[in-house]
Structure formats: structure tokens, C-alpha cells
Amino acid sequence: MNEQLTSLWQNSQFRIYLGTTAFTGTATAMQQLLLSWLLVGILLLPADQVGMVQALIGLPGIVLMLWGGASADRTDARSFLLKVYAVAWLFPLALFGMTEIGLLNIWTVSLFGIVMSTAISFSSPAQQAILNRVVGTDVQRGVTAATAVGFIVQMVGLILAGQMEIVGVGN
């Protein structure tokens, strides 16, 4: 049993997979906190409106997850994921631009959230397809490790995003 665990961690593809998913997971967690912060802290929406906006933002992602999974299964998941990530960084940049020109409002924040949700609905199935390929027969341990890393990086991302005012990102 210990030998199987060791062999999983000796798998360089698995370690690279964990590193890349940790990096993107941290960024996603930071963007999710940014979304809530913009709705509550900047736009000053009441809690019931924030809940409604966040529910509406998540809806397209749920619907598109099946399409994202089918797309990841039909193509090379790695190149598919690279395409998603090649454009995903543009969305926070666009939100920043909207903020700078004075167009930050519930619609631009909602659009950012919907696009982010859509990107996740395509990237998540591709990540899972890649995980299945890199762990070989040790799927259970691979999924367990990836899930643990996912939770850890969510916490790290939220902690980092919570410190942004220290470095000058404020209203």
C-alpha cells in the first residue's frame, strides 16, 4: 500500500497536474471572493440581491457543465484546457477595464461572474479527464489527493484575496 502511494507521488505528470490545478484553483477562489466583494463591498447590494445574483451567475455553469464534459471527452483534454485558460485571464482584465472607465455596475459584475462560471464549466471536466489519464490505475488515491489540494488552494486563494487591501486594492 505504501509503495502505491509513493509511486503516485513519483509520477511527474501527476505532480505537474496538481501544480497546475493548484495554480488555477487559487486564481478561481480569488475571483470568487472578488465577485462577492464587488457586490457587497463596492456596489453595496443587500444580501437578498447578492444571493439572487450569485444564483443566476451559477446557473449557466451548471447547464453548460454537460457540454463542457462532452467537449473535453471528444478532444484532447490538455489542449482544450489550454484554450480555455488562454482566454480566461482576459475576463478579470476586462472587469478591471470596466472599473477604470466607471462602468462597474451589477450588470458588468454579473457578466464577469457568468463568464467565469462558463469557463469553469469547461475547464473542470477537462481537468478531471486529465487526472484520470495521469494517475493510471491509482484513480482513488489520485482523486483523493486532487480533492485535498483543491480544498487547500481554495483556502489559500481566499486568504490571499482577503489581503488585497494591504497591497493597495481597495475602493
mmCIF file of C-alpha atoms in Angstrom:
data_model
loop_
_atom_site.group_PDB
_atom_site.id
_atom_site.type_symbol
_atom_site.label_atom_id
_atom_site.label_comp_id
_atom_site.label_asym_id
_atom_site.label_seq_id
_atom_site.Cartn_x
_atom_site.Cartn_y
_atom_site.Cartn_z
ATOM 1 C CA MET A 1 0.000 0.000 0.000
ATOM 2 C CA ASN A 2 2.765 2.450 0.915
ATOM 3 C CA GLU A 3 4.525 1.549 -2.349
ATOM 4 C CA GLN A 4 1.426 2.524 -4.372
ATOM 5 C CA LEU A 5 1.208 5.860 -2.568
ATOM 6 C CA THR A 6 4.886 6.527 -3.175
ATOM 7 C CA SER A 7 4.588 5.622 -6.848
ATOM 8 C CA LEU A 8 1.725 8.081 -7.306
ATOM 9 C CA TRP A 9 3.828 10.930 -5.906
ATOM 10 C CA GLN A 10 6.806 9.864 -8.007
ATOM 11 C CA ASN A 11 4.683 10.301 -11.128
ATOM 12 C CA SER A 12 5.905 13.619 -12.582
ATOM 13 C CA GLN A 13 2.746 14.034 -14.679
ATOM 14 C CA PHE A 14 0.635 13.777 -11.536
ATOM 15 C CA ARG A 15 2.767 16.348 -9.712
ATOM 16 C CA ILE A 16 2.541 18.718 -12.696
ATOM 17 C CA TYR A 17 -1.213 18.166 -12.796
ATOM 18 C CA LEU A 18 -1.538 19.028 -9.100
ATOM 19 C CA GLY A 19 0.626 22.128 -9.531
ATOM 20 C CA THR A 20 -1.361 23.482 -12.445
ATOM 21 C CA THR A 21 -4.720 22.757 -10.851
ATOM 22 C CA ALA A 22 -3.482 24.355 -7.624
ATOM 23 C CA PHE A 23 -2.457 27.483 -9.506
ATOM 24 C CA THR A 24 -5.763 27.785 -11.361
ATOM 25 C CA GLY A 25 -7.758 26.823 -8.262
ATOM 26 C CA THR A 26 -6.129 29.620 -6.277
ATOM 27 C CA ALA A 27 -6.977 32.118 -9.012
ATOM 28 C CA THR A 28 -10.568 30.878 -9.177
ATOM 29 C CA ALA A 29 -11.020 31.202 -5.411
ATOM 30 C CA MET A 30 -9.618 34.735 -5.535
ATOM 31 C CA GLN A 31 -12.016 35.651 -8.339
ATOM 32 C CA GLN A 32 -14.974 34.202 -6.454
ATOM 33 C CA LEU A 33 -14.145 36.357 -3.442
ATOM 34 C CA LEU A 34 -13.658 39.335 -5.751
ATOM 35 C CA LEU A 35 -17.135 38.789 -7.146
ATOM 36 C CA SER A 36 -18.741 38.767 -3.688
ATOM 37 C CA TRP A 37 -16.645 41.726 -2.554
ATOM 38 C CA LEU A 38 -17.708 43.775 -5.574
ATOM 39 C CA LEU A 39 -21.383 43.011 -4.999
ATOM 40 C CA VAL A 40 -21.349 43.597 -1.232
ATOM 41 C CA GLY A 41 -18.456 45.965 -0.573
ATOM 42 C CA ILE A 42 -18.416 48.167 -3.665
ATOM 43 C CA LEU A 43 -21.913 48.066 -5.166
ATOM 44 C CA LEU A 44 -23.423 47.814 -1.655
ATOM 45 C CA LEU A 45 -26.153 45.367 -2.644
ATOM 46 C CA PRO A 46 -28.340 43.924 0.110
ATOM 47 C CA ALA A 47 -27.890 40.253 0.979
ATOM 48 C CA ASP A 48 -31.034 39.070 -0.833
ATOM 49 C CA GLN A 49 -29.890 40.672 -4.091
ATOM 50 C CA VAL A 50 -26.369 39.281 -3.711
ATOM 51 C CA GLY A 51 -27.808 35.798 -3.235
ATOM 52 C CA MET A 52 -30.030 36.163 -6.292
ATOM 53 C CA VAL A 53 -27.189 37.482 -8.464
ATOM 54 C CA GLN A 54 -24.848 34.692 -7.361
ATOM 55 C CA ALA A 55 -27.515 32.061 -8.049
ATOM 56 C CA LEU A 56 -28.128 33.473 -11.519
ATOM 57 C CA ILE A 57 -24.384 33.599 -12.178
ATOM 58 C CA GLY A 58 -24.032 29.913 -11.323
ATOM 59 C CA LEU A 59 -26.949 28.727 -13.445
ATOM 60 C CA PRO A 60 -25.243 28.879 -16.875
ATOM 61 C CA GLY A 61 -22.263 26.995 -15.490
ATOM 62 C CA ILE A 62 -24.471 24.150 -14.290
ATOM 63 C CA VAL A 63 -26.255 23.929 -17.632
ATOM 64 C CA LEU A 64 -23.031 24.134 -19.635
ATOM 65 C CA MET A 65 -21.124 21.605 -17.500
ATOM 66 C CA LEU A 66 -22.528 18.723 -19.569
ATOM 67 C CA TRP A 67 -21.432 20.398 -22.785
ATOM 68 C CA GLY A 68 -18.039 21.104 -21.242
ATOM 69 C CA GLY A 69 -17.691 17.457 -20.264
ATOM 70 C CA ALA A 70 -18.671 16.254 -23.722
ATOM 71 C CA SER A 71 -16.213 18.705 -25.271
ATOM 72 C CA ALA A 72 -13.410 17.519 -23.007
ATOM 73 C CA ASP A 73 -14.179 13.890 -23.861
ATOM 74 C CA ARG A 74 -14.252 14.488 -27.630
ATOM 75 C CA THR A 75 -10.940 16.316 -27.839
ATOM 76 C CA ASP A 76 -7.505 16.241 -26.295
ATOM 77 C CA ALA A 77 -8.340 17.495 -22.795
ATOM 78 C CA ARG A 78 -4.928 19.122 -22.353
ATOM 79 C CA SER A 79 -5.127 21.271 -25.482
ATOM 80 C CA PHE A 80 -8.787 22.002 -24.723
ATOM 81 C CA LEU A 81 -7.827 23.207 -21.249
ATOM 82 C CA LEU A 82 -5.023 25.332 -22.670
ATOM 83 C CA LYS A 83 -7.551 27.044 -24.955
ATOM 84 C CA VAL A 84 -9.873 27.783 -22.037
ATOM 85 C CA TYR A 85 -7.001 29.190 -19.968
ATOM 86 C CA ALA A 86 -5.692 31.169 -22.937
ATOM 87 C CA VAL A 87 -8.816 33.331 -22.834
ATOM 88 C CA ALA A 88 -9.840 33.048 -19.156
ATOM 89 C CA TRP A 89 -7.307 35.648 -17.985
ATOM 90 C CA LEU A 90 -8.984 38.245 -20.218
ATOM 91 C CA PHE A 91 -12.164 38.338 -18.124
ATOM 92 C CA PRO A 92 -10.677 39.798 -14.918
ATOM 93 C CA LEU A 93 -8.718 42.192 -17.115
ATOM 94 C CA ALA A 94 -11.953 43.303 -18.804
ATOM 95 C CA LEU A 95 -13.582 43.766 -15.394
ATOM 96 C CA PHE A 96 -10.633 45.904 -14.331
ATOM 97 C CA GLY A 97 -11.037 47.975 -17.505
ATOM 98 C CA MET A 98 -14.746 48.458 -16.838
ATOM 99 C CA THR A 99 -13.911 49.600 -13.320
ATOM 100 C CA GLU A 100 -11.315 52.072 -14.573
ATOM 101 C CA ILE A 101 -13.713 53.701 -17.053
ATOM 102 C CA GLY A 102 -16.505 53.926 -14.492
ATOM 103 C CA LEU A 103 -18.722 51.140 -15.818
ATOM 104 C CA LEU A 104 -18.650 48.902 -12.763
ATOM 105 C CA ASN A 105 -22.250 48.001 -12.009
ATOM 106 C CA ILE A 106 -24.381 44.973 -11.285
ATOM 107 C CA TRP A 107 -24.506 44.075 -14.989
ATOM 108 C CA THR A 108 -20.756 44.121 -15.572
ATOM 109 C CA VAL A 109 -20.102 42.196 -12.364
ATOM 110 C CA SER A 110 -22.814 39.687 -13.295
ATOM 111 C CA LEU A 111 -21.388 39.291 -16.782
ATOM 112 C CA PHE A 112 -17.945 38.678 -15.269
ATOM 113 C CA GLY A 113 -19.425 36.041 -12.978
ATOM 114 C CA ILE A 114 -21.335 34.333 -15.790
ATOM 115 C CA VAL A 115 -18.243 34.197 -17.986
ATOM 116 C CA MET A 116 -16.190 32.880 -15.065
ATOM 117 C CA SER A 117 -18.852 30.237 -14.355
ATOM 118 C CA THR A 118 -18.867 29.264 -18.021
ATOM 119 C CA ALA A 119 -15.076 28.936 -18.119
ATOM 120 C CA ILE A 120 -15.184 26.704 -15.033
ATOM 121 C CA SER A 121 -17.895 24.546 -16.614
ATOM 122 C CA PHE A 122 -15.481 23.799 -19.450
ATOM 123 C CA SER A 123 -12.206 23.652 -17.519
ATOM 124 C CA SER A 124 -13.381 21.417 -14.683
ATOM 125 C CA PRO A 125 -14.374 18.411 -16.839
ATOM 126 C CA ALA A 126 -11.137 18.756 -18.804
ATOM 127 C CA GLN A 127 -9.140 18.738 -15.554
ATOM 128 C CA GLN A 128 -10.959 15.592 -14.432
ATOM 129 C CA ALA A 129 -10.280 13.882 -17.764
ATOM 130 C CA ILE A 130 -6.586 14.690 -17.452
ATOM 131 C CA LEU A 131 -6.484 13.418 -13.866
ATOM 132 C CA ASN A 132 -7.919 10.103 -14.991
ATOM 133 C CA ARG A 133 -5.143 9.793 -17.564
ATOM 134 C CA VAL A 134 -2.193 10.767 -15.373
ATOM 135 C CA VAL A 135 -2.968 8.566 -12.355
ATOM 136 C CA GLY A 136 -3.270 5.341 -14.314
ATOM 137 C CA THR A 137 -4.742 2.574 -12.174
ATOM 138 C CA ASP A 138 -4.414 4.539 -8.918
ATOM 139 C CA VAL A 139 -7.558 6.587 -9.553
ATOM 140 C CA GLN A 140 -8.871 6.606 -5.981
ATOM 141 C CA ARG A 141 -5.644 7.976 -4.495
ATOM 142 C CA GLY A 142 -5.284 10.448 -7.342
ATOM 143 C CA VAL A 143 -8.803 11.782 -6.859
ATOM 144 C CA THR A 144 -8.304 11.950 -3.083
ATOM 145 C CA ALA A 145 -5.057 13.907 -3.447
ATOM 146 C CA ALA A 146 -6.522 16.223 -6.091
ATOM 147 C CA THR A 147 -9.590 16.879 -3.935
ATOM 148 C CA ALA A 148 -7.449 17.647 -0.886
ATOM 149 C CA VAL A 149 -5.250 20.002 -2.897
ATOM 150 C CA GLY A 150 -8.394 21.623 -4.318
ATOM 151 C CA PHE A 151 -9.735 22.431 -0.849
ATOM 152 C CA ILE A 152 -6.367 23.687 0.358
ATOM 153 C CA VAL A 153 -5.883 26.035 -2.593
ATOM 154 C CA GLN A 154 -9.401 27.391 -2.177
ATOM 155 C CA MET A 155 -8.458 28.412 1.352
ATOM 156 C CA VAL A 156 -5.148 29.857 0.151
ATOM 157 C CA GLY A 157 -6.898 31.786 -2.619
ATOM 158 C CA LEU A 158 -9.441 33.235 -0.208
ATOM 159 C CA ILE A 159 -6.703 34.195 2.252
ATOM 160 C CA LEU A 160 -4.680 35.880 -0.498
ATOM 161 C CA ALA A 161 -7.696 37.692 -1.896
ATOM 162 C CA GLY A 162 -8.636 38.826 1.601
ATOM 163 C CA GLN A 163 -5.260 40.565 1.889
ATOM 164 C CA MET A 164 -5.535 42.613 -1.312
ATOM 165 C CA GLU A 165 -6.351 45.840 0.528
ATOM 166 C CA ILE A 166 -2.922 45.651 2.164
ATOM 167 C CA VAL A 167 -1.264 45.924 -1.243
ATOM 168 C CA GLY A 168 -3.490 48.776 -2.343
ATOM 169 C CA VAL A 169 -6.528 47.185 -3.943
ATOM 170 C CA GLY A 170 -9.410 48.983 -2.334
ATOM 171 C CA ASN A 171 -12.384 51.111 -3.173
#
